[in-house]
Amino acid sequence: MLHNARVLVGISGGIAAYKSAHLVRLLKKAGAEVRVVMTQGAQAFIQPLTLQALSGNPVATDLLDPAAEAGMGHIELARWPTHIVLAPATANLIARLNAGMADELLPTLILATNKPVFIAPAMNQQMWQAPVTQANIKNLQAMYPSWQWLGPDAGEQACGEVGAGRMLEPEAIVEALQPAQKLAGKHLLITSGPTREALDPVRFISNHSSGKMGNALASAALRLGAKVTMITGPGHLPVPAGVQQVAITSALNMLQAVQDKLASCDWFIGCAAVADYRPAEVSEQKLKKGAEDELSLQLVKNPDIIATVGQHPQRPSLVVGFAAESEALLQYGEQKLKRKGLDWIVCNDISQPGIAMNADDNAVTIIGHSSQKVLSQASKQKIGQQIIDFLIEQTL
Ligand code: CTP
């Protein structure tokens, strides 16, 4: 079930470190390739040799070891995994992560990675409850919304006390790494980012869309087993690993790319901020400044890409649009839903500060033909997950 997974298990120094040996065995049994990184503290509880034997790979412990760096160095180790599991994650490790410290190999790796991180805290119940531990976790959750926190369990602790702080059982940790592949076999086509409409070889009309929301939707769908193709405009952020990307420039290019992919796609999500108009003429030479103080541009309407999809003979089974509105959010959203032949439209209120275009957060109302769902302000990553979960609930 974890075939093709490369799991990096990070062990820090707590008594629960003995359970990590079992975790490594289970991960291997599930088909994953496993590498282990241990802190100094962890080595006081369990020998690297044990983990080496169980994982079948050398255990990394030192940041400044030239021999280890010559093999798989810390940056390569940060790039290698498909999943990083910190089990146990002690209060100390969590505090170091929150402070962004790179004082040992394990926290350095976490600082240097963009891979999915799963954290299984384990510590004395008083340490778990300590306001500073809770504040560290809250801060990390805000900074890294995609990290998944597993547990801790409550119960009798190694120190004899009873409460929350026991590491989640290895079986439960392995299960958490394999989310139900609810979108397996589905192909999602997502348009994302701005389009750019040329005036001449050096000038264009465009907008501030960053592609963050499109990326968040793509990551959420990939995690659930979908195949994802993104058609992205210029200046788009790098797409998540695993996405098939078609990079385009103008709205006309985007329409062509969408039509090329339509036959094979099951869901279409139009997240792009498509320019509504383009210059009527594109000058082959750079336009020169004239004697007049005013200049009028003649623009012509671009095709409506999502409306084309909504009415297409090869219409995918689900077509979802976005609407950015500065007033009458729901009214305009509903009109677009009907006019463009959509199943759902995700409406953002761009008059609210700190959300929507180019921001890290969003807050949306999803409007359908017979129901609505409000998703309150959260990171785009989280909103992306919630939108995909909602669409799954409604359709599968
Ligand atoms: N859209 C599209 N092609 C266009 C314009 C918009 O596919 N030429 C899609 C967007 O990707 C989004 C939805 O239509 O999913 C709504 O975009 P929006 O800009 O809010 O709506 P418009 O139709 O452009 O209306 P207006 O700008 O007047 O609000």
GROMACS .gro file of C-alpha atoms and ligand atoms in nm:
model
  425
    1MET     CA    1   0.000   0.000   0.000
    2LEU     CA    2   0.301   0.224   0.034
    3HIS     CA    3   0.468   0.096  -0.282
    4ASN     CA    4   0.660   0.381  -0.447
    5ALA     CA    5   0.667   0.567  -0.112
    6ARG     CA    6   1.003   0.683   0.022
    7VAL     CA    7   0.958   0.750   0.391
    8LEU     CA    8   1.211   0.938   0.599
    9VAL     CA    9   1.159   0.856   0.967
   10GLY     CA   10   1.298   1.122   1.200
   11ILE     CA   11   1.350   1.002   1.557
   12SER     CA   12   1.410   1.238   1.847
   13GLY     CA   13   1.507   1.157   2.204
   14GLY     CA   14   1.213   1.024   2.401
   15ILE     CA   15   1.130   0.690   2.553
   16ALA     CA   16   0.882   0.626   2.271
   17ALA     CA   17   1.187   0.598   2.038
   18TYR     CA   18   1.178   0.222   2.097
   19LYS     CA   19   0.844   0.214   1.911
   20SER     CA   20   1.012   0.366   1.605
   21ALA     CA   21   1.183   0.034   1.536
   22HIS     CA   22   0.840  -0.123   1.498
   23LEU     CA   23   0.726   0.172   1.285
   24VAL     CA   24   1.019   0.119   1.046
   25ARG     CA   25   0.933  -0.253   1.019
   26LEU     CA   26   0.569  -0.177   0.940
   27LEU     CA   27   0.663   0.081   0.678
   28LYS     CA   28   0.895  -0.170   0.509
   29LYS     CA   29   0.622  -0.431   0.523
   30ALA     CA   30   0.380  -0.188   0.356
   31GLY     CA   31   0.625  -0.160   0.066
   32ALA     CA   32   0.795   0.172   0.145
   33GLU     CA   33   1.162   0.246   0.109
   34VAL     CA   34   1.275   0.381   0.446
   35ARG     CA   35   1.562   0.597   0.565
   36VAL     CA   36   1.611   0.697   0.927
   37VAL     CA   37   1.753   1.016   1.074
   38MET     CA   38   1.821   1.027   1.448
   39THR     CA   39   1.898   1.313   1.684
   40GLN     CA   40   2.170   1.280   1.948
   41GLY     CA   41   1.897   1.235   2.209
   42ALA     CA   42   1.735   0.951   2.015
   43GLN     CA   43   2.063   0.757   2.016
   44ALA     CA   44   2.054   0.750   2.396
   45PHE     CA   45   1.732   0.545   2.370
   46ILE     CA   46   1.790   0.321   2.069
   47GLN     CA   47   2.094   0.222   1.865
   48PRO     CA   48   2.132   0.343   1.505
   49LEU     CA   49   2.242  -0.012   1.419
   50THR     CA   50   1.895  -0.144   1.502
   51LEU     CA   51   1.732   0.105   1.268
   52GLN     CA   52   1.993   0.041   1.001
   53ALA     CA   53   1.919  -0.331   1.009
   54LEU     CA   54   1.543  -0.275   0.998
   55SER     CA   55   1.542  -0.005   0.729
   56GLY     CA   56   1.815  -0.163   0.516
   57ASN     CA   57   1.981   0.179   0.481
   58PRO     CA   58   2.251   0.365   0.670
   59VAL     CA   59   2.113   0.582   0.950
   60ALA     CA   60   2.197   0.952   0.928
   61THR     CA   61   2.288   1.125   1.252
   62ASP     CA   62   2.536   1.404   1.179
   63LEU     CA   63   2.499   1.732   0.999
   64LEU     CA   64   2.868   1.796   0.969
   65ASP     CA   65   2.993   1.449   0.880
   66PRO     CA   66   3.192   1.474   0.554
   67ALA     CA   67   3.152   1.100   0.484
   68ALA     CA   68   2.772   1.115   0.518
   69GLU     CA   69   2.755   1.435   0.314
   70ALA     CA   70   2.953   1.265   0.039
   71GLY     CA   71   2.685   0.992   0.027
   72MET     CA   72   2.337   1.138   0.062
   73GLY     CA   73   2.390   1.491   0.190
   74HIS     CA   74   2.137   1.676   0.402
   75ILE     CA   75   1.983   1.864   0.110
   76GLU     CA   76   1.945   1.545  -0.093
   77LEU     CA   77   1.791   1.378   0.212
   78ALA     CA   78   1.542   1.663   0.235
   79ARG     CA   79   1.448   1.615  -0.132
   80TRP     CA   80   1.441   1.235  -0.134
   81PRO     CA   81   1.128   1.138   0.063
   82THR     CA   82   0.765   1.128  -0.042
   83HIS     CA   83   0.675   1.140   0.329
   84ILE     CA   84   0.863   1.260   0.637
   85VAL     CA   85   0.748   1.116   0.969
   86LEU     CA   86   0.873   1.259   1.297
   87ALA     CA   87   0.808   0.984   1.550
   88PRO     CA   88   0.853   1.048   1.831
   89ALA     CA   89   0.860   1.427   1.809
   90THR     CA   90   0.967   1.551   2.148
   91ALA     CA   91   0.879   1.888   2.302
   92ASN     CA   92   1.238   1.989   2.235
   93LEU     CA   93   1.224   1.897   1.866
   94ILE     CA   94   0.894   2.081   1.825
   95ALA     CA   95   1.042   2.391   1.994
   96ARG     CA   96   1.346   2.376   1.768
   97LEU     CA   97   1.129   2.344   1.457
   98ASN     CA   98   0.926   2.644   1.567
   99ALA     CA   99   1.242   2.846   1.618
  100GLY     CA  100   1.372   2.744   1.275
  101MET     CA  101   1.689   2.604   1.429
  102ALA     CA  102   1.932   2.411   1.213
  103ASP     CA  103   2.153   2.291   1.499
  104GLU     CA  104   2.130   1.921   1.414
  105LEU     CA  105   2.064   1.713   1.105
  106LEU     CA  106   1.694   1.640   1.173
  107PRO     CA  107   1.563   1.997   1.225
  108THR     CA  108   1.787   2.114   0.938
  109LEU     CA  109   1.620   1.863   0.706
  110ILE     CA  110   1.278   1.986   0.805
  111LEU     CA  111   1.383   2.343   0.739
  112ALA     CA  112   1.514   2.239   0.398
  113THR     CA  113   1.223   2.028   0.278
  114ASN     CA  114   0.897   2.093   0.099
  115LYS     CA  115   0.774   1.734   0.134
  116PRO     CA  116   0.468   1.628   0.333
  117VAL     CA  117   0.553   1.615   0.703
  118PHE     CA  118   0.370   1.400   0.960
  119ILE     CA  119   0.439   1.464   1.327
  120ALA     CA  120   0.369   1.219   1.609
  121PRO     CA  121   0.442   1.407   1.934
  122ALA     CA  122   0.539   1.209   2.244
  123MET     CA  123   0.622   1.354   2.582
  124ASN     CA  124   0.520   1.370   2.946
  125GLN     CA  125   0.161   1.491   2.982
  126GLN     CA  126   0.267   1.805   3.171
  127MET     CA  127   0.515   1.892   2.898
  128TRP     CA  128   0.242   1.839   2.638
  129GLN     CA  129   0.004   2.070   2.824
  130ALA     CA  130   0.268   2.336   2.887
  131PRO     CA  131   0.151   2.664   2.731
  132VAL     CA  132   0.483   2.703   2.553
  133THR     CA  133   0.451   2.359   2.385
  134GLN     CA  134   0.096   2.436   2.281
  135ALA     CA  135   0.200   2.781   2.153
  136ASN     CA  136   0.486   2.624   1.952
  137ILE     CA  137   0.243   2.379   1.793
  138LYS     CA  138  -0.011   2.650   1.714
  139ASN     CA  139   0.258   2.858   1.554
  140LEU     CA  140   0.387   2.567   1.346
  141GLN     CA  141   0.032   2.485   1.236
  142ALA     CA  142  -0.011   2.842   1.116
  143MET     CA  143   0.326   2.848   0.937
  144TYR     CA  144   0.299   2.496   0.790
  145PRO     CA  145  -0.071   2.427   0.739
  146SER     CA  146   0.001   2.117   0.532
  147TRP     CA  147   0.183   1.935   0.814
  148GLN     CA  148  -0.026   1.664   0.968
  149TRP     CA  149  -0.025   1.620   1.345
  150LEU     CA  150  -0.086   1.263   1.455
  151GLY     CA  151  -0.195   1.224   1.814
  152PRO     CA  152  -0.075   1.215   2.081
  153ASP     CA  153  -0.273   0.939   2.248
  154ALA     CA  154  -0.380   0.966   2.610
  155GLY     CA  155  -0.325   0.700   2.873
  156GLU     CA  156  -0.064   0.567   3.110
  157GLN     CA  157   0.280   0.706   3.041
  158ALA     CA  158   0.626   0.553   3.078
  159CYS     CA  159   0.691   0.790   3.371
  160GLY     CA  160   0.386   0.651   3.553
  161GLU     CA  161   0.167   0.958   3.500
  162VAL     CA  162  -0.160   0.946   3.313
  163GLY     CA  163  -0.267   1.192   3.042
  164ALA     CA  164  -0.215   1.302   2.683
  165GLY     CA  165   0.136   1.262   2.545
  166ARG     CA  166   0.177   0.899   2.439
  167MET     CA  167   0.303   0.850   2.087
  168LEU     CA  168   0.037   0.720   1.850
  169GLU     CA  169   0.081   0.348   1.788
  170PRO     CA  170   0.297   0.271   1.483
  171GLU     CA  171   0.002   0.095   1.312
  172ALA     CA  172  -0.203   0.418   1.333
  173ILE     CA  173   0.090   0.623   1.204
  174VAL     CA  174   0.131   0.397   0.900
  175GLU     CA  175  -0.242   0.422   0.834
  176ALA     CA  176  -0.228   0.801   0.843
  177LEU     CA  177   0.032   0.800   0.565
  178GLN     CA  178  -0.209   0.632   0.327
  179PRO     CA  179  -0.517   0.854   0.290
  180ALA     CA  180  -0.807   0.680   0.119
  181GLN     CA  181  -0.742   0.723  -0.252
  182LYS     CA  182  -1.087   0.866  -0.312
  183LEU     CA  183  -0.988   1.022  -0.644
  184ALA     CA  184  -0.797   0.723  -0.781
  185GLY     CA  185  -0.865   0.689  -1.154
  186LYS     CA  186  -0.993   1.047  -1.185
  187HIS     CA  187  -0.823   1.303  -1.407
  188LEU     CA  188  -0.856   1.666  -1.294
  189LEU     CA  189  -0.788   1.953  -1.530
  190ILE     CA  190  -0.721   2.279  -1.347
  191THR     CA  191  -0.659   2.620  -1.505
  192SER     CA  192  -0.457   2.845  -1.278
  193GLY     CA  193  -0.280   3.180  -1.258
  194PRO     CA  194  -0.314   3.481  -1.485
  195THR     CA  195  -0.319   3.509  -1.862
  196ARG     CA  196  -0.108   3.765  -2.041
  197GLU     CA  197  -0.241   3.954  -2.342
  198ALA     CA  198   0.031   4.107  -2.560
  199LEU     CA  199   0.020   4.463  -2.692
  200ASP     CA  200   0.356   4.446  -2.863
  201PRO     CA  201   0.676   4.241  -2.813
  202VAL     CA  202   0.746   4.402  -2.473
  203ARG     CA  203   0.410   4.503  -2.323
  204PHE     CA  204   0.105   4.315  -2.207
  205ILE     CA  205  -0.216   4.330  -2.006
  206SER     CA  206  -0.239   4.090  -1.712
  207ASN     CA  207  -0.339   4.062  -1.345
  208HIS     CA  208  -0.202   3.973  -1.001
  209SER     CA  209  -0.310   3.608  -0.983
  210SER     CA  210  -0.030   3.396  -0.828
  211GLY     CA  211  -0.159   3.043  -0.880
  212LYS     CA  212  -0.162   2.965  -0.504
  213MET     CA  213  -0.525   2.853  -0.500
  214GLY     CA  214  -0.479   2.633  -0.807
  215ASN     CA  215  -0.173   2.472  -0.650
  216ALA     CA  216  -0.363   2.406  -0.327
  217LEU     CA  217  -0.642   2.230  -0.518
  218ALA     CA  218  -0.389   2.028  -0.715
  219SER     CA  219  -0.201   1.916  -0.400
  220ALA     CA  220  -0.523   1.812  -0.229
  221ALA     CA  221  -0.635   1.611  -0.534
  222LEU     CA  222  -0.295   1.446  -0.579
  223ARG     CA  223  -0.295   1.332  -0.216
  224LEU     CA  224  -0.624   1.155  -0.282
  225GLY     CA  225  -0.485   0.969  -0.583
  226ALA     CA  226  -0.604   1.187  -0.874
  227LYS     CA  227  -0.410   1.247  -1.191
  228VAL     CA  228  -0.380   1.625  -1.220
  229THR     CA  229  -0.307   1.841  -1.524
  230MET     CA  230  -0.264   2.214  -1.468
  231ILE     CA  231  -0.280   2.471  -1.744
  232THR     CA  232  -0.089   2.763  -1.602
  233GLY     CA  233  -0.038   3.121  -1.701
  234PRO     CA  234   0.292   3.312  -1.696
  235GLY     CA  235   0.455   3.388  -1.360
  236HIS     CA  236   0.271   3.098  -1.200
  237LEU     CA  237   0.435   2.948  -0.892
  238PRO     CA  238   0.605   2.611  -0.951
  239VAL     CA  239   0.332   2.346  -0.962
  240PRO     CA  240   0.330   2.064  -0.702
  241ALA     CA  241   0.547   1.763  -0.784
  242GLY     CA  242   0.340   1.504  -0.968
  243VAL     CA  243   0.131   1.753  -1.166
  244GLN     CA  244   0.143   1.745  -1.543
  245GLN     CA  245   0.185   2.111  -1.643
  246VAL     CA  246   0.096   2.286  -1.965
  247ALA     CA  247   0.235   2.640  -1.953
  248ILE     CA  248   0.054   2.894  -2.169
  249THR     CA  249   0.055   3.271  -2.216
  250SER     CA  250  -0.275   3.413  -2.340
  251ALA     CA  251  -0.644   3.331  -2.294
  252LEU     CA  252  -0.656   3.198  -2.651
  253ASN     CA  253  -0.361   2.965  -2.572
  254MET     CA  254  -0.540   2.853  -2.255
  255LEU     CA  255  -0.860   2.774  -2.443
  256GLN     CA  256  -0.667   2.566  -2.697
  257ALA     CA  257  -0.480   2.377  -2.421
  258VAL     CA  258  -0.807   2.307  -2.238
  259GLN     CA  259  -0.976   2.180  -2.553
  260ASP     CA  260  -0.679   1.950  -2.622
  261LYS     CA  261  -0.718   1.787  -2.278
  262LEU     CA  262  -1.094   1.789  -2.238
  263ALA     CA  263  -1.169   1.444  -2.377
  264SER     CA  264  -0.957   1.272  -2.111
  265CYS     CA  265  -1.067   1.469  -1.806
  266ASP     CA  266  -1.330   1.386  -1.544
  267TRP     CA  267  -1.336   1.712  -1.346
  268PHE     CA  268  -1.260   2.061  -1.472
  269ILE     CA  269  -1.177   2.339  -1.226
  270GLY     CA  270  -1.138   2.689  -1.368
  271CYS     CA  271  -0.924   2.868  -1.116
  272ALA     CA  272  -0.741   3.092  -1.363
  273ALA     CA  273  -0.787   3.468  -1.367
  274VAL     CA  274  -0.843   3.484  -1.741
  275ALA     CA  275  -0.815   3.830  -1.898
  276ASP     CA  276  -1.163   3.921  -2.020
  277TYR     CA  277  -1.026   4.130  -2.309
  278ARG     CA  278  -0.716   4.136  -2.526
  279PRO     CA  279  -0.575   4.413  -2.747
  280ALA     CA  280  -0.753   4.409  -3.083
  281GLU     CA  281  -0.417   4.426  -3.256
  282VAL     CA  282  -0.078   4.303  -3.145
  283SER     CA  283   0.196   4.513  -3.293
  284GLU     CA  284   0.489   4.314  -3.428
  285GLN     CA  285   0.722   4.604  -3.350
  286LYS     CA  286   0.753   4.788  -3.021
  287LEU     CA  287   0.491   5.066  -3.014
  288LYS     CA  288   0.650   5.410  -3.015
  289LYS     CA  289   0.537   5.700  -2.801
  290GLY     CA  290   0.339   5.948  -3.012
  291ALA     CA  291   0.291   6.324  -2.980
  292GLU     CA  292  -0.056   6.287  -2.819
  293ASP     CA  293  -0.099   6.297  -2.441
  294GLU     CA  294  -0.370   6.035  -2.443
  295LEU     CA  295  -0.380   5.693  -2.597
  296SER     CA  296  -0.682   5.468  -2.637
  297LEU     CA  297  -0.648   5.097  -2.667
  298GLN     CA  298  -0.901   4.895  -2.852
  299LEU     CA  299  -0.975   4.566  -2.682
  300VAL     CA  300  -1.173   4.266  -2.798
  301LYS     CA  301  -1.344   4.010  -2.577
  302ASN     CA  302  -1.164   3.685  -2.504
  303PRO     CA  303  -1.360   3.361  -2.528
  304ASP     CA  304  -1.503   3.244  -2.196
  305ILE     CA  305  -1.305   2.925  -2.138
  306ILE     CA  306  -1.512   2.772  -1.862
  307ALA     CA  307  -1.840   2.855  -2.039
  308THR     CA  308  -1.701   2.674  -2.345
  309VAL     CA  309  -1.627   2.373  -2.123
  310GLY     CA  310  -1.969   2.395  -1.956
  311GLN     CA  311  -2.145   2.369  -2.291
  312HIS     CA  312  -1.901   2.136  -2.466
  313PRO     CA  313  -2.016   1.801  -2.612
  314GLN     CA  314  -1.727   1.646  -2.417
  315ARG     CA  315  -1.825   1.826  -2.095
  316PRO     CA  316  -1.655   1.661  -1.796
  317SER     CA  317  -1.888   1.520  -1.530
  318LEU     CA  318  -1.800   1.806  -1.293
  319VAL     CA  319  -1.727   2.166  -1.390
  320VAL     CA  320  -1.635   2.409  -1.115
  321GLY     CA  321  -1.561   2.778  -1.154
  322PHE     CA  322  -1.431   3.055  -0.933
  323ALA     CA  323  -1.572   3.405  -0.902
  324ALA     CA  324  -1.385   3.701  -0.763
  325GLU     CA  325  -1.632   3.971  -0.668
  326SER     CA  326  -1.602   4.301  -0.486
  327GLU     CA  327  -1.979   4.339  -0.430
  328ALA     CA  328  -2.301   4.132  -0.443
  329LEU     CA  329  -2.092   3.813  -0.407
  330LEU     CA  330  -2.371   3.558  -0.399
  331GLN     CA  331  -2.589   3.726  -0.657
  332TYR     CA  332  -2.309   3.756  -0.914
  333GLY     CA  333  -2.184   3.408  -0.825
  334GLU     CA  334  -2.524   3.255  -0.891
  335GLN     CA  335  -2.555   3.437  -1.223
  336LYS     CA  336  -2.216   3.303  -1.334
  337LEU     CA  337  -2.304   2.952  -1.220
  338LYS     CA  338  -2.604   2.950  -1.454
  339ARG     CA  339  -2.460   3.154  -1.740
  340LYS     CA  340  -2.146   2.941  -1.767
  341GLY     CA  341  -2.315   2.600  -1.726
  342LEU     CA  342  -2.126   2.509  -1.406
  343ASP     CA  343  -2.203   2.258  -1.132
  344TRP     CA  344  -2.046   2.469  -0.857
  345ILE     CA  345  -1.890   2.811  -0.829
  346VAL     CA  346  -1.644   2.907  -0.555
  347CYS     CA  347  -1.695   3.273  -0.470
  348ASN     CA  348  -1.432   3.499  -0.309
  349ASP     CA  349  -1.507   3.841  -0.173
  350ILE     CA  350  -1.206   4.040  -0.295
  351SER     CA  351  -1.314   4.348  -0.099
  352GLN     CA  352  -1.203   4.177   0.224
  353PRO     CA  353  -0.842   4.252   0.316
  354GLY     CA  354  -0.596   3.961   0.342
  355ILE     CA  355  -0.778   3.709   0.126
  356ALA     CA  356  -0.816   3.596  -0.236
  357MET     CA  357  -0.599   3.723  -0.519
  358ASN     CA  358  -0.227   3.682  -0.446
  359ALA     CA  359  -0.290   3.643  -0.068
  360ASP     CA  360  -0.198   3.333   0.137
  361ASP     CA  361  -0.548   3.301   0.283
  362ASN     CA  362  -0.890   3.268   0.137
  363ALA     CA  363  -1.252   3.255   0.257
  364VAL     CA  364  -1.514   3.131   0.014
  365THR     CA  365  -1.876   3.042  -0.041
  366ILE     CA  366  -1.935   2.746  -0.273
  367ILE     CA  367  -2.262   2.788  -0.458
  368GLY     CA  368  -2.444   2.504  -0.633
  369HIS     CA  369  -2.785   2.479  -0.796
  370SER     CA  370  -2.957   2.373  -0.475
  371SER     CA  371  -2.715   2.428  -0.188
  372GLN     CA  372  -2.433   2.645  -0.058
  373LYS     CA  373  -2.135   2.593   0.168
  374VAL     CA  374  -1.937   2.860   0.351
  375LEU     CA  375  -1.568   2.797   0.421
  376SER     CA  376  -1.437   3.053   0.668
  377GLN     CA  377  -1.095   3.217   0.641
  378ALA     CA  378  -0.804   2.975   0.637
  379SER     CA  379  -0.485   2.919   0.440
  380LYS     CA  380  -0.538   2.850   0.071
  381GLN     CA  381  -0.384   2.508   0.133
  382LYS     CA  382  -0.661   2.426   0.379
  383ILE     CA  383  -0.937   2.585   0.169
  384GLY     CA  384  -0.812   2.378  -0.127
  385GLN     CA  385  -0.845   2.058   0.077
  386GLN     CA  386  -1.190   2.157   0.199
  387ILE     CA  387  -1.311   2.236  -0.153
  388ILE     CA  388  -1.187   1.900  -0.286
  389ASP     CA  389  -1.340   1.716   0.014
  390PHE     CA  390  -1.669   1.898  -0.042
  391LEU     CA  391  -1.675   1.812  -0.415
  392ILE     CA  392  -1.604   1.447  -0.333
  393GLU     CA  393  -1.886   1.442  -0.078
  394GLN     CA  394  -2.125   1.585  -0.334
  395THR     CA  395  -2.033   1.363  -0.625
  396LEU     CA  396  -1.884   1.027  -0.535
  397CTP     N1  397  -1.327   3.247  -1.690
  397CTP     C1  398  -1.291   3.181  -1.806
  397CTP     N2  399  -1.268   3.251  -1.920
  397CTP     C2  400  -1.280   3.384  -1.923
  397CTP     C3  401  -1.318   3.454  -1.805
  397CTP     C4  402  -1.340   3.383  -1.690
  397CTP     O1  403  -1.279   3.057  -1.803
  397CTP     N3  404  -1.258   3.449  -2.035
  397CTP     C5  405  -1.358   3.168  -1.571
  397CTP     C6  406  -1.264   3.189  -1.454
  397CTP     O2  407  -1.155   3.096  -1.459
  397CTP     C7  408  -1.355   3.159  -1.336
  397CTP     C8  409  -1.492   3.207  -1.385
  397CTP     O3  410  -1.483   3.210  -1.525
  397CTP     O4  411  -1.368   3.022  -1.312
  397CTP     C9  412  -1.534   3.342  -1.335
  397CTP     O5  413  -1.434   3.438  -1.361
  397CTP     P1  414  -1.461   3.592  -1.331
  397CTP     O6  415  -1.344   3.672  -1.377
  397CTP     O7  416  -1.507   3.607  -1.189
  397CTP     O8  417  -1.589   3.617  -1.421
  397CTP     P2  418  -1.612   3.688  -1.556
  397CTP     O9  419  -1.698   3.602  -1.642
  397CTP    O10  420  -1.483   3.735  -1.616
  397CTP    O11  421  -1.702   3.811  -1.512
  397CTP     P3  422  -1.661   3.955  -1.450
  397CTP    O12  423  -1.515   3.978  -1.482
  397CTP    O13  424  -1.754   4.049  -1.520
  397CTP    O14  425  -1.690   3.945  -1.305
   0.00000   0.00000   0.00000
